[in-house]
Tab-separated table of C-alpha atoms and ligand atoms in Angstrom:
chain	number	residue	atom	x	y	z
A	809	MET	CA	-170.311	-23.117	-17.562
A	810	ALA	CA	-171.395	-26.314	-19.328
A	811	GLU	CA	-171.474	-30.081	-17.710
A	812	VAL	CA	-168.457	-31.963	-18.802
A	813	LEU	CA	-169.511	-35.147	-19.204
A	814	PHE	CA	-167.406	-38.388	-17.964
A	815	GLU	CA	-164.363	-38.170	-15.446
A	816	PRO	CA	-161.659	-36.686	-17.051
A	817	VAL	CA	-158.924	-39.540	-18.320
A	818	ALA	CA	-155.536	-38.674	-16.613
A	819	PRO	CA	-152.847	-37.748	-18.543
A	820	VAL	CA	-150.369	-40.653	-19.510
A	821	THR	CA	-146.795	-40.654	-18.512
A	822	VAL	CA	-143.239	-42.234	-18.331
A	823	PRO	CA	-140.969	-42.170	-15.874
A	824	ILE	CA	-137.791	-40.684	-16.493
A	825	ALA	CA	-134.936	-42.242	-15.331
A	826	ARG	CA	-134.019	-39.890	-12.595
A	827	GLY	CA	-137.039	-38.710	-11.501
A	828	GLY	CA	-140.528	-37.732	-11.961
A	829	LEU	CA	-142.942	-38.170	-14.810
A	830	PHE	CA	-142.898	-36.669	-18.308
A	831	ALA	CA	-146.717	-36.135	-19.711
A	832	VAL	CA	-147.327	-37.528	-23.172
A	833	ARG	CA	-149.363	-35.728	-25.536
A	834	ARG	CA	-149.155	-36.922	-29.141
A	835	ILE	CA	-147.122	-39.885	-30.621
A	836	TYR	CA	-144.986	-39.651	-34.358
A	837	CYS	CA	-143.535	-42.358	-35.253
A	838	VAL	CA	-141.308	-42.554	-38.020
A	839	GLY	CA	-141.999	-44.749	-40.794
A	840	ARG	CA	-138.339	-46.539	-42.728
A	841	ASN	CA	-135.156	-45.273	-41.684
A	842	TYR	CA	-133.192	-47.617	-41.577
A	843	GLU	CA	-131.847	-49.096	-45.175
A	844	GLU	CA	-131.851	-53.111	-44.581
A	845	HIS	CA	-135.404	-52.777	-42.604
A	846	ILE	CA	-136.859	-50.905	-45.970
A	847	LYS	CA	-135.040	-53.789	-48.311
A	848	GLU	CA	-136.658	-56.446	-45.875
A	849	LEU	CA	-140.111	-55.532	-45.706
A	850	GLY	CA	-139.617	-55.171	-49.861
A	851	ASN	CA	-140.016	-50.385	-49.962
A	852	ASP	CA	-137.722	-47.704	-51.557
A	853	VAL	CA	-135.046	-46.760	-49.944
A	854	ARG	CA	-134.963	-43.653	-51.727
A	855	GLU	CA	-138.521	-42.102	-50.610
A	856	PRO	CA	-138.982	-39.689	-48.270
A	857	PRO	CA	-139.720	-40.012	-44.577
A	858	PHE	CA	-143.098	-40.191	-43.317
A	859	PHE	CA	-145.236	-39.753	-40.473
A	860	PHE	CA	-147.586	-41.884	-38.618
A	861	ALA	CA	-148.744	-41.776	-35.119
A	862	LYS	CA	-150.517	-43.611	-31.921
A	863	PRO	CA	-152.039	-42.273	-29.560
A	864	ALA	CA	-151.030	-41.083	-26.207
A	865	ASP	CA	-152.458	-43.957	-24.248
A	866	THR	CA	-151.193	-47.041	-26.313
A	867	VAL	CA	-148.381	-46.393	-23.738
A	868	LEU	CA	-146.822	-48.832	-21.434
A	869	VAL	CA	-144.757	-48.403	-19.007
A	870	GLY	CA	-142.305	-49.869	-16.873
A	871	GLY	CA	-141.948	-53.279	-18.240
A	872	ALA	CA	-145.896	-54.058	-17.837
A	873	ALA	CA	-147.332	-57.104	-19.785
A	874	MET	CA	-148.676	-56.407	-22.921
A	875	PRO	CA	-151.961	-58.035	-23.777
A	876	TYR	CA	-151.252	-60.218	-27.356
A	877	PRO	CA	-153.505	-57.883	-29.243
A	878	PRO	CA	-157.370	-59.283	-31.345
A	879	GLN	CA	-157.414	-59.346	-34.937
A	880	THR	CA	-153.362	-60.494	-35.666
A	881	ALA	CA	-151.667	-63.813	-36.242
A	882	ASP	CA	-148.282	-61.267	-36.656
A	883	LEU	CA	-147.757	-59.851	-34.306
A	884	HIS	CA	-144.130	-57.742	-34.994
A	885	HIS	CA	-140.951	-56.290	-32.332
A	886	GLU	CA	-139.513	-53.159	-33.773
A	887	ILE	CA	-137.424	-51.482	-31.483
A	888	GLU	CA	-136.819	-47.901	-31.977
A	889	LEU	CA	-135.251	-44.693	-30.551
A	890	VAL	CA	-138.069	-42.514	-29.067
A	891	VAL	CA	-137.272	-39.056	-28.672
A	892	ALA	CA	-139.421	-37.161	-26.470
A	893	ILE	CA	-140.054	-33.073	-26.854
A	894	GLY	CA	-139.829	-30.510	-24.358
A	895	LYS	CA	-140.307	-27.252	-25.889
A	896	ASP	CA	-142.863	-26.345	-28.573
A	897	GLY	CA	-142.100	-25.707	-32.565
A	898	SER	CA	-143.401	-25.888	-36.306
A	899	ASP	CA	-140.864	-24.912	-39.321
A	900	ILE	CA	-138.200	-25.708	-36.811
A	901	PRO	CA	-135.087	-25.954	-38.597
A	902	ARG	CA	-132.309	-28.935	-38.791
A	903	GLU	CA	-130.074	-26.698	-36.401
A	904	ALA	CA	-132.257	-25.805	-33.745
A	905	ALA	CA	-134.067	-29.126	-33.532
A	906	LEU	CA	-131.969	-30.557	-31.012
A	907	ASP	CA	-133.066	-27.631	-28.236
A	908	HIS	CA	-136.780	-29.042	-28.630
A	909	VAL	CA	-135.716	-32.258	-27.039
A	910	TYR	CA	-136.179	-32.900	-23.624
A	911	GLY	CA	-134.890	-36.604	-23.827
A	912	TYR	CA	-134.402	-40.057	-25.342
A	913	ALA	CA	-135.608	-43.748	-24.600
A	914	ALA	CA	-135.978	-47.237	-26.070
A	915	GLY	CA	-139.349	-48.257	-26.777
A	916	LEU	CA	-140.956	-50.664	-29.540
A	917	ASP	CA	-143.256	-49.631	-31.838
A	918	MET	CA	-145.606	-53.304	-32.329
A	919	THR	CA	-147.321	-53.531	-35.047
A	920	ARG	CA	-149.845	-55.892	-36.161
A	921	ARG	CA	-147.871	-56.651	-39.857
A	922	ASP	CA	-150.872	-58.823	-41.332
A	923	LEU	CA	-153.092	-55.611	-40.861
A	924	GLN	CA	-150.348	-53.838	-42.638
A	925	ALA	CA	-149.773	-55.434	-45.083
A	926	ILE	CA	-153.690	-55.565	-46.184
A	927	ALA	CA	-153.942	-51.749	-45.339
A	928	LYS	CA	-150.840	-51.456	-47.604
A	929	LYS	CA	-152.375	-53.494	-50.603
A	930	ALA	CA	-155.508	-51.485	-50.520
A	931	SER	CA	-154.190	-47.968	-49.792
A	932	ARG	CA	-156.101	-47.275	-46.632
A	933	PRO	CA	-154.454	-45.762	-43.734
A	934	TRP	CA	-152.124	-47.961	-41.145
A	935	GLU	CA	-154.058	-46.967	-37.310
A	936	MET	CA	-155.302	-50.751	-36.928
A	937	ALA	CA	-151.803	-52.181	-37.972
A	938	LYS	CA	-150.313	-49.396	-35.535
A	939	ALA	CA	-152.224	-47.344	-33.048
A	940	PHE	CA	-154.065	-49.812	-31.035
A	941	ASP	CA	-154.761	-50.473	-27.367
A	942	HIS	CA	-150.689	-51.033	-25.691
A	943	SER	CA	-149.367	-51.326	-28.622
A	944	ALA	CA	-146.269	-48.523	-27.525
A	945	PRO	CA	-144.363	-50.560	-24.619
A	946	ILE	CA	-141.835	-47.335	-23.772
A	947	GLY	CA	-138.589	-47.181	-21.081
A	948	ALA	CA	-137.589	-44.647	-19.171
A	949	ILE	CA	-136.664	-41.026	-20.229
A	950	GLU	CA	-133.307	-40.666	-19.651
A	951	PRO	CA	-132.842	-36.130	-19.959
A	952	ALA	CA	-130.369	-34.800	-22.489
A	953	SER	CA	-128.736	-32.812	-20.166
A	954	GLN	CA	-127.334	-35.830	-18.961
A	955	ILE	CA	-127.020	-38.629	-21.237
A	956	GLY	CA	-126.616	-35.803	-24.483
A	957	HIS	CA	-127.840	-36.564	-28.032
A	958	PRO	CA	-127.338	-39.987	-29.344
A	959	ALA	CA	-126.200	-39.755	-33.211
A	960	LYS	CA	-125.026	-43.365	-32.703
A	961	GLY	CA	-125.068	-46.285	-30.201
A	962	LYS	CA	-125.838	-50.409	-31.163
A	963	ILE	CA	-129.647	-50.918	-30.938
A	964	THR	CA	-130.905	-54.110	-30.756
A	965	LEU	CA	-134.162	-56.283	-29.586
A	966	ALA	CA	-133.421	-59.711	-28.109
A	967	VAL	CA	-136.892	-62.245	-27.815
A	968	ASN	CA	-136.460	-64.664	-24.981
A	969	GLY	CA	-132.632	-63.807	-24.500
A	970	THR	CA	-132.068	-64.046	-28.537
A	971	VAL	CA	-130.880	-61.262	-30.411
A	972	ARG	CA	-133.376	-60.942	-33.097
A	973	GLN	CA	-132.920	-56.546	-34.380
A	974	SER	CA	-129.084	-55.498	-34.618
A	975	GLY	CA	-128.503	-52.374	-35.858
A	976	ASP	CA	-126.860	-48.908	-34.595
A	977	LEU	CA	-128.332	-45.146	-34.251
A	978	ALA	CA	-125.401	-44.383	-36.902
A	979	GLU	CA	-127.355	-45.908	-39.869
A	980	GLN	CA	-130.785	-43.768	-39.701
A	981	ILE	CA	-131.729	-42.507	-42.954
A	982	TRP	CA	-132.828	-39.321	-41.137
A	983	SER	CA	-130.977	-37.554	-38.402
A	984	VAL	CA	-132.992	-37.120	-34.847
A	985	PRO	CA	-132.817	-32.947	-36.182
A	986	GLU	CA	-133.808	-33.869	-39.688
A	987	ALA	CA	-136.896	-36.389	-38.672
A	988	ILE	CA	-137.762	-33.811	-35.847
A	989	SER	CA	-137.274	-30.126	-38.718
A	990	TYR	CA	-139.643	-32.460	-41.299
A	991	LEU	CA	-142.103	-33.359	-39.245
A	992	SER	CA	-142.477	-29.571	-37.457
A	993	GLN	CA	-143.199	-28.302	-41.051
A	994	PHE	CA	-146.384	-30.530	-40.805
A	995	VAL	CA	-147.912	-30.542	-37.552
A	996	THR	CA	-147.056	-27.512	-34.518
A	997	LEU	CA	-144.347	-30.027	-32.030
A	998	ARG	CA	-145.362	-29.486	-28.503
A	999	ALA	CA	-143.417	-30.259	-25.078
A	1000	GLY	CA	-144.639	-33.736	-24.358
A	1001	ASP	CA	-144.939	-35.237	-27.934
A	1002	LEU	CA	-142.862	-39.045	-28.472
A	1003	LEU	CA	-141.637	-38.966	-31.986
A	1004	MET	CA	-140.192	-42.901	-32.382
A	1005	THR	CA	-137.361	-42.456	-34.895
A	1006	GLY	CA	-137.779	-46.112	-37.202
A	1007	THR	CA	-136.536	-49.543	-37.113
A	1008	PRO	CA	-133.502	-51.476	-37.558
A	1009	ALA	CA	-133.674	-54.846	-39.738
A	1010	GLY	CA	-134.901	-57.706	-38.364
A	1011	VAL	CA	-137.978	-57.838	-37.153
A	1012	SER	CA	-140.020	-60.885	-36.476
A	1013	ALA	CA	-143.368	-61.714	-35.436
A	1014	VAL	CA	-143.505	-62.953	-31.330
A	1015	LEU	CA	-146.651	-65.288	-29.640
A	1016	ARG	CA	-148.358	-64.839	-26.312
A	1017	GLY	CA	-145.335	-65.685	-23.336
A	1018	ASP	CA	-142.912	-64.440	-25.129
A	1019	VAL	CA	-139.879	-61.558	-23.604
A	1020	LEU	CA	-139.097	-58.854	-25.080
A	1021	GLU	CA	-135.881	-56.609	-23.854
A	1022	GLY	CA	-135.150	-54.114	-26.325
A	1023	ALA	CA	-131.393	-51.992	-25.932
A	1024	ILE	CA	-130.483	-48.891	-26.688
A	1025	GLU	CA	-126.464	-47.957	-26.217
A	1026	GLY	CA	-125.911	-44.393	-23.713
A	1027	VAL	CA	-129.598	-44.474	-23.383
A	1028	GLY	CA	-131.815	-47.455	-21.482
A	1029	THR	CA	-133.749	-50.392	-21.627
A	1030	VAL	CA	-137.295	-51.527	-22.671
A	1031	ARG	CA	-138.539	-55.057	-21.640
A	1032	THR	CA	-142.612	-56.545	-22.069
A	1033	GLN	CA	-143.320	-59.730	-22.313
A	1034	VAL	CA	-146.570	-60.437	-23.974
A	1035	ILE	CA	-149.454	-62.148	-22.707
B	2484	MN	MN1	-141.902	-48.071	-36.900
């Protein structure tokens, strides 16, 4: 047996609302899934969905504070419905996609918008804009066995008590089953994967001290303070 260097890193977990922990494998994110948000960033609503990823250890749970990240002056919030995958699969048909869902949570796809703008302009990857430390605050996961599969419901994000983002899950261009089916054509989804499903309009910059409170009707909440 070859010696393994360094202490293995403990698995990243997200609390399950009714007890237990969900061990996170990968985090996938859907880009541009609400028409009004696509328009506010000046993009084309007719484009097919695309995906990017964050490392599992970007997750921030339990309402923990989020340190303001380095190398940005334009940190944005993106409130998103997070799908927790509970069953492996590839080439998953749309009709079977919800069988692969363990549950749902409210999450934040925090974004260094200035670095994203530079990356877009130069046709460079988005990792430094999206996949930085603490960039994925997430609330408790509610099992689908308890709450069902929400296809509509208000999704909001307030900063210091003022609502900045407001939409409805029904406005998603690509539904959860469609997003799972499409993504599974490119990668094998595994139990433990999370899928952030895009953000409604109203993204804006936050500053140190700001308290972010997201809520998704029928799903749950996510909270963090930027410090
Ligand atoms: Mn996003």
